[in-house]
Short mmCIF file of C-alpha atoms and ligand atoms in Angstrom, two decimals:
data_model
loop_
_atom_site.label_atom_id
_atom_site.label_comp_id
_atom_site.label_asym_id
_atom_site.label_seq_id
_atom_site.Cartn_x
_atom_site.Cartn_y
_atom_site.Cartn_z
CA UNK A 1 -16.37 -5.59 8.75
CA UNK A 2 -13.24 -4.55 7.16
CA UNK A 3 -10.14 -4.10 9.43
CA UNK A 4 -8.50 -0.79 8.48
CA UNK A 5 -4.89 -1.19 7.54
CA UNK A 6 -2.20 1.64 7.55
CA UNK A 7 1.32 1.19 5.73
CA UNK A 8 4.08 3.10 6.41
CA UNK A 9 6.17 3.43 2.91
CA UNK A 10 9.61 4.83 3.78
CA UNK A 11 10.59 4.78 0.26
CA UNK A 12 14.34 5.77 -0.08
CA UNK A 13 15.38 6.89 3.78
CA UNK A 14 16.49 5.38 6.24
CA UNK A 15 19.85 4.18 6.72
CA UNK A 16 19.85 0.61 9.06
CA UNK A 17 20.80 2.90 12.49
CA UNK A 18 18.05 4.94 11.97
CA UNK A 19 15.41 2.34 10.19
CA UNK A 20 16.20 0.70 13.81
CA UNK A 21 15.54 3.42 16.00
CA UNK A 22 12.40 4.05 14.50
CA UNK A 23 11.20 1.20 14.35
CA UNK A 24 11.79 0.71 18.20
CA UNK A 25 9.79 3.03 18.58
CA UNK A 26 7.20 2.36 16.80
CA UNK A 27 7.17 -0.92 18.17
CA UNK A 28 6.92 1.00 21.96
CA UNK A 29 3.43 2.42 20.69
CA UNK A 30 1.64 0.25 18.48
CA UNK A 31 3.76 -3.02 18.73
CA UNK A 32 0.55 -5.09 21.03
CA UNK A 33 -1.82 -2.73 18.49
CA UNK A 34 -5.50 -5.05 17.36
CA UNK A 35 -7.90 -3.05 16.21
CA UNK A 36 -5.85 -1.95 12.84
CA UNK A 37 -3.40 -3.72 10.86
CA UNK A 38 0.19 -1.62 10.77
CA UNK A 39 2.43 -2.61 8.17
CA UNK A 40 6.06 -0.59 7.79
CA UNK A 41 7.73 -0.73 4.41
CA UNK A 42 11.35 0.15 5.07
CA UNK A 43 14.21 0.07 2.35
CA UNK A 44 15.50 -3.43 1.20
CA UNK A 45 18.40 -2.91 3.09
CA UNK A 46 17.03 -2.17 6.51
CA UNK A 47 14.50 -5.36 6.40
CA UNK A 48 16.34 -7.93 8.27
CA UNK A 49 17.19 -5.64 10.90
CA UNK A 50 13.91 -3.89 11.01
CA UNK A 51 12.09 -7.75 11.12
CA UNK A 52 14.83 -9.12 14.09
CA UNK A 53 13.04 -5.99 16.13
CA UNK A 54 9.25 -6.23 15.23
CA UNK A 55 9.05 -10.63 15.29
CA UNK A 56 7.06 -10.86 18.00
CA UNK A 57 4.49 -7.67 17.95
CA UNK A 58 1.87 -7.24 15.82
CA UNK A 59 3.64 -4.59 13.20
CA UNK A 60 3.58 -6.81 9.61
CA UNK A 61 6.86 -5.96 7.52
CA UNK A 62 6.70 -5.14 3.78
CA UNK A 63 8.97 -4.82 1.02
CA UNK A 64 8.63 -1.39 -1.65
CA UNK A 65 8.79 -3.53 -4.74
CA UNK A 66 9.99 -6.77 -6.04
CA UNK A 67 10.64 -8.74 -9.37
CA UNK A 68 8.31 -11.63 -10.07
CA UNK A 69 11.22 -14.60 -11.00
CA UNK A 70 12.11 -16.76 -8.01
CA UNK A 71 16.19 -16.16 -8.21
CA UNK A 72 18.76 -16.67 -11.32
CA UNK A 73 20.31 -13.34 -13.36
CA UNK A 74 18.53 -10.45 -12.92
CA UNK A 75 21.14 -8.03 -11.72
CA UNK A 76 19.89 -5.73 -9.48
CA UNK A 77 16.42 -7.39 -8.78
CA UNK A 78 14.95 -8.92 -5.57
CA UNK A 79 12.30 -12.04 -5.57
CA UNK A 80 9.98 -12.56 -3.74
CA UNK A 81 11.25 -15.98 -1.96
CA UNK A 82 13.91 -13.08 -0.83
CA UNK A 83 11.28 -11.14 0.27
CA UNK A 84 9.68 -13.51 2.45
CA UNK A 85 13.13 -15.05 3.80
CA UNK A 86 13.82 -11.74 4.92
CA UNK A 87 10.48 -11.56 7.11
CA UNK A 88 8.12 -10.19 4.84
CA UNK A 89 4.46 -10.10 4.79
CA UNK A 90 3.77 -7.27 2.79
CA UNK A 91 4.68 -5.83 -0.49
CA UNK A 92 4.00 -2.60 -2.40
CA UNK A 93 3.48 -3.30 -6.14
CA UNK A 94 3.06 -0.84 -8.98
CA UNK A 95 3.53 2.73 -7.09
CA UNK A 96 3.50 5.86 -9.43
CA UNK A 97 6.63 6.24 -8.41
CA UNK A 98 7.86 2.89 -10.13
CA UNK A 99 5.84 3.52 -12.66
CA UNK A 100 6.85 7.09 -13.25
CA UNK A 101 10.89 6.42 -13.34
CA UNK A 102 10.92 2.91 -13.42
CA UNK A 103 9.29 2.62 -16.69
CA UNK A 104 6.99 0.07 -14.98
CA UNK A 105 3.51 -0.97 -16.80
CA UNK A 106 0.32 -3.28 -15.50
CA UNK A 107 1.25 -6.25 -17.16
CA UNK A 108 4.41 -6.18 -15.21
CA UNK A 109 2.68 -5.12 -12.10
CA UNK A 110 -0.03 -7.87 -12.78
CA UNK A 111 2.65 -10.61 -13.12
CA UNK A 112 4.61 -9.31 -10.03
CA UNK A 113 0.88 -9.80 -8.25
CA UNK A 114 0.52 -13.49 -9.33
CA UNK A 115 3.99 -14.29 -8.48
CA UNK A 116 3.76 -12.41 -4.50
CA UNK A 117 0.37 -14.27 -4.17
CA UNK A 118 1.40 -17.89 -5.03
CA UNK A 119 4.09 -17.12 -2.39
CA UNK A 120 1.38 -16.14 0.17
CA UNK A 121 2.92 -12.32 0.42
CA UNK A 122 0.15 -10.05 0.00
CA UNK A 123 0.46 -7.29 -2.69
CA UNK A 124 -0.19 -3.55 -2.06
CA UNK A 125 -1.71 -2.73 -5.45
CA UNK A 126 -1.01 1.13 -6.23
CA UNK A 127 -3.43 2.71 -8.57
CA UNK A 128 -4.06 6.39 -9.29
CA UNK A 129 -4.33 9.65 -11.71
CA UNK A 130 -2.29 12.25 -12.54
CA UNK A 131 -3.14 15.60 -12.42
CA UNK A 132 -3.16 16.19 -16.43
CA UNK A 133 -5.43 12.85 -16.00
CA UNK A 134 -7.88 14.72 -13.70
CA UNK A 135 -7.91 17.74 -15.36
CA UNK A 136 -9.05 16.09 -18.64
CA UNK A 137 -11.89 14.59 -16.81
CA UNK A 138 -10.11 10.95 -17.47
CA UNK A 139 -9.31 9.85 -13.65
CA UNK A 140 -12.13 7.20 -13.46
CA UNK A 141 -10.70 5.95 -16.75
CA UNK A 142 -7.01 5.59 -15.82
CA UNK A 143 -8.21 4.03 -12.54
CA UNK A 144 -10.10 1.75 -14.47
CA UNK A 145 -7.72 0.47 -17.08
CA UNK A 146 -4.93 -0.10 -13.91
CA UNK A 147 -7.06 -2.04 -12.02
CA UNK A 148 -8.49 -4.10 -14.63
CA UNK A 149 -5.00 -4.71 -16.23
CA UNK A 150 -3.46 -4.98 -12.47
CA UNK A 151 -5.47 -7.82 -11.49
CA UNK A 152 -6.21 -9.35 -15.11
CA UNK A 153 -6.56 -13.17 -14.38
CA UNK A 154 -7.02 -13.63 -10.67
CA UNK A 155 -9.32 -15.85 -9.69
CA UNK A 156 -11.47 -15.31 -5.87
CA UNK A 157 -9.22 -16.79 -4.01
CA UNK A 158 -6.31 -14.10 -5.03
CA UNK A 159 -8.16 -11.09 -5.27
CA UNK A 160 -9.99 -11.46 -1.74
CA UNK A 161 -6.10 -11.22 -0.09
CA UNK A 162 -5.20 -8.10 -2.13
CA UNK A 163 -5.24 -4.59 -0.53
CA UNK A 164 -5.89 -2.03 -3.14
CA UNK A 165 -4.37 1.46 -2.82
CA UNK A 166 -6.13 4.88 -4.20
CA UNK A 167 -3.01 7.21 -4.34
CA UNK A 168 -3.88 9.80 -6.85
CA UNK A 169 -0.44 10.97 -7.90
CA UNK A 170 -1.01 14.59 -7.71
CA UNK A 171 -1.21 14.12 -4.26
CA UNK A 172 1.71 12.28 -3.80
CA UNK A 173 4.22 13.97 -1.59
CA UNK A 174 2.85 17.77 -3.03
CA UNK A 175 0.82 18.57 0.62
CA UNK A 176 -1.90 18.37 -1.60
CA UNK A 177 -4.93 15.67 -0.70
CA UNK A 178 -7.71 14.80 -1.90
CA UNK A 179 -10.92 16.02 -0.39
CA UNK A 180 -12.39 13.16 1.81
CA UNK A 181 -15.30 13.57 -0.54
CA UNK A 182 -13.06 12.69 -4.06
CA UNK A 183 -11.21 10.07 -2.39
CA UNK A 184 -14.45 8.54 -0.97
CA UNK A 185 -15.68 8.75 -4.77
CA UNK A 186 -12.70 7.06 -6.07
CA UNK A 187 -13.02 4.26 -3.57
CA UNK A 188 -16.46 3.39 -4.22
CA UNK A 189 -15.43 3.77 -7.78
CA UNK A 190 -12.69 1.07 -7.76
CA UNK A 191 -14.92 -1.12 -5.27
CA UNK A 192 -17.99 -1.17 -8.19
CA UNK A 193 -15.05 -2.20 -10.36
CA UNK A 194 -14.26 -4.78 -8.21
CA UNK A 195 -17.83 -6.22 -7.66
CA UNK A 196 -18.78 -6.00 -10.76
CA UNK A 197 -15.61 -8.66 -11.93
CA UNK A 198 -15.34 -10.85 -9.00
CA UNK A 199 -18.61 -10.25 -6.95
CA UNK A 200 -20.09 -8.49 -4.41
CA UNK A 201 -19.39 -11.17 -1.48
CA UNK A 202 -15.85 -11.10 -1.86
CA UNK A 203 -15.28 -7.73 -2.81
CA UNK A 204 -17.32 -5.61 -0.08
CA UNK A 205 -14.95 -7.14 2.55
CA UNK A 206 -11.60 -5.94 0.33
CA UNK A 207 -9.53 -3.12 2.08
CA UNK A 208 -8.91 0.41 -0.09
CA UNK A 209 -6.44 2.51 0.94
CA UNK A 210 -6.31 5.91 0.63
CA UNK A 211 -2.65 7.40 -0.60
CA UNK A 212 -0.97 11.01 -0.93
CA UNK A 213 -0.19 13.77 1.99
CA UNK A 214 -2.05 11.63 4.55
CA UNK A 215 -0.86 13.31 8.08
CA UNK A 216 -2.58 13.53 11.42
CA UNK A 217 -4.31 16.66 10.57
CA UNK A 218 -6.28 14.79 7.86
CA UNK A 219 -7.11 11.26 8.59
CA UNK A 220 -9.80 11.61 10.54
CA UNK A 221 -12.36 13.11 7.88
CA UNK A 222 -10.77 10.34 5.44
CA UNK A 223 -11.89 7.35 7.67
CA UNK A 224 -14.77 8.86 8.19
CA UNK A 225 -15.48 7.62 4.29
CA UNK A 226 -17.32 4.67 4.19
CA UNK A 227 -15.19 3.23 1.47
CA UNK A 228 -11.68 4.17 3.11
CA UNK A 229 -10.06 1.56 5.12
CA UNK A 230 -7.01 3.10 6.27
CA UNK A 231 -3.66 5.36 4.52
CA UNK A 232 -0.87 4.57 2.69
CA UNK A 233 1.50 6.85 4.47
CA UNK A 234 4.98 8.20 2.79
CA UNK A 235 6.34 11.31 3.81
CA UNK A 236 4.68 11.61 7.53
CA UNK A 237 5.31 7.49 8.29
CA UNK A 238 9.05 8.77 8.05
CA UNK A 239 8.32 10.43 11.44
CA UNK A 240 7.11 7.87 14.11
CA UNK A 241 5.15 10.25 16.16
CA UNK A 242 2.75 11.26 13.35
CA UNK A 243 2.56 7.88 12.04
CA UNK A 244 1.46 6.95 15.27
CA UNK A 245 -1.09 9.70 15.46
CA UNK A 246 -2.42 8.43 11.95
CA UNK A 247 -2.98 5.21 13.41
CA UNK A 248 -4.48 6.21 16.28
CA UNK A 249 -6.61 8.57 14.38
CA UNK A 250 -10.01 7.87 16.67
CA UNK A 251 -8.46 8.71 19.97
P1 PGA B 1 3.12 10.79 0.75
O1 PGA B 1 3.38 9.42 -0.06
O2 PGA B 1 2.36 10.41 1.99
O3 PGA B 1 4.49 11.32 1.07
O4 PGA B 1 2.34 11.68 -0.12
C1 PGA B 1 2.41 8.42 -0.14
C2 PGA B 1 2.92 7.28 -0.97
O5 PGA B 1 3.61 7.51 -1.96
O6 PGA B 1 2.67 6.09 -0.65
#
């Protein structure tokens, strides 16, 4: 069945020192881990580092965002050839947070998608409400029209190696979550979505994240979903030990 798969999205902290020491540690618990895929997304500037320490244990490395061009004038942007020449595997594409002050839309997510898949990265595809969204009874809507727009033009071959992330954006670093039971709805949501474009087959084996105040005190009930396959995890990946404990959720 579907391997659950948790990402640890350190957004803007860590300075190299400390993206080190973490990640030693991390390496300490879950570095031989098999029965979920980890993933840590560390700022651009820590990769290298944080990649010399985790080569050879099974923690993938990911990259926050990238641009979809391969290198020339684009002050300020990274590629995705970067991205993979600095030991990525991973990379987080379209998070509310991009899209929120970043000004960034689904067709630029959706090329950034094609561009990270013909490289063989595999995208982290961010979708979710906001609260006015909810409120107004629109969430399955707005989910919707990102995931249809995200992934406009992929054929079975690219969609089967996305993971798709449910992160509704009222949850996002606010303490509050979702109940397992709206998050489970969401997932099974996006999943019909899914099927319904590209087929059962392929899609009942794709991974959904869940996304937004996931700590140890909550993960549990989430995998317990049937359509949650492991946590996009900001604020509590930033400390190892409850990162570890959200990995480690059945024990
Ligand atoms: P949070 O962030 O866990 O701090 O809510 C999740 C995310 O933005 O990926």
């Amino acid at each position: 069945m579907r391997k659950p798969v948790f990402g640890g999205n350190w957004k803007m902290n860590k300075m190299v020192k400390e993206s080190i020491e973490a990640v030693k540690q991390l390496k300490e618990e879950l570095g031989d881990v098999e029965r979920v895929e980890v993933a840590i997304f560390p700022p651009f500037t820590s990769l290298w580092a944080v990649k010399k320490i985790i080569e050879d244990s099974r923690i993938g490395l990911g990259a926050q965002n990238m641009y979809w061009e391969e290198k020339g004038a684009y002050t300020g942007e990274v590629s995705p050839h970067m991205l993979l020449d600095a030991g990525c595997k991973y990379v987080i594409l379209g998070h509310s947070e991009r899209r929120q002050y970043f000004g960034e839309t689904d067709a630029g997510v959706n090329r950034k998608i094609k561009a990270a898949l013909s490289l063989g990265l595999t995208p982290v595809v961010c979708v979710g409400e906001s609260l006015k969204e909810r409120e107004a009874g629109r969430a399955e809507e707005v989910v919707e029209s990102q995931v249809k727009k995200c992934l406009e033009g992929l054929d079975l071959q690219q969609i089967k190696k996305l993971i798709i992330a449910y992160e509704p954006v009222w949850a996002i670093g606010t303490g509050k979550i979702a109940t397992p039971h709206q998050a489970q709805e969401m997932h099974s949501f996006i999943r019909g979505i899914l099927e319904e474009l590209w087929g059962k087959k392929i899609c009942s084996s794709m991974r959904i994240q869940y996304g937004g105040s996931v700590k140890p005190e909550n993960i549990k009930e989430l995998m317990k979903q049937p359509d949650i396959d492991g946590a996009l995890v900001g604020g509590a990946s930033l400390i190892i030990n409850s990162f570890v404990k959200i990995v480690k959720y059945e024990e």
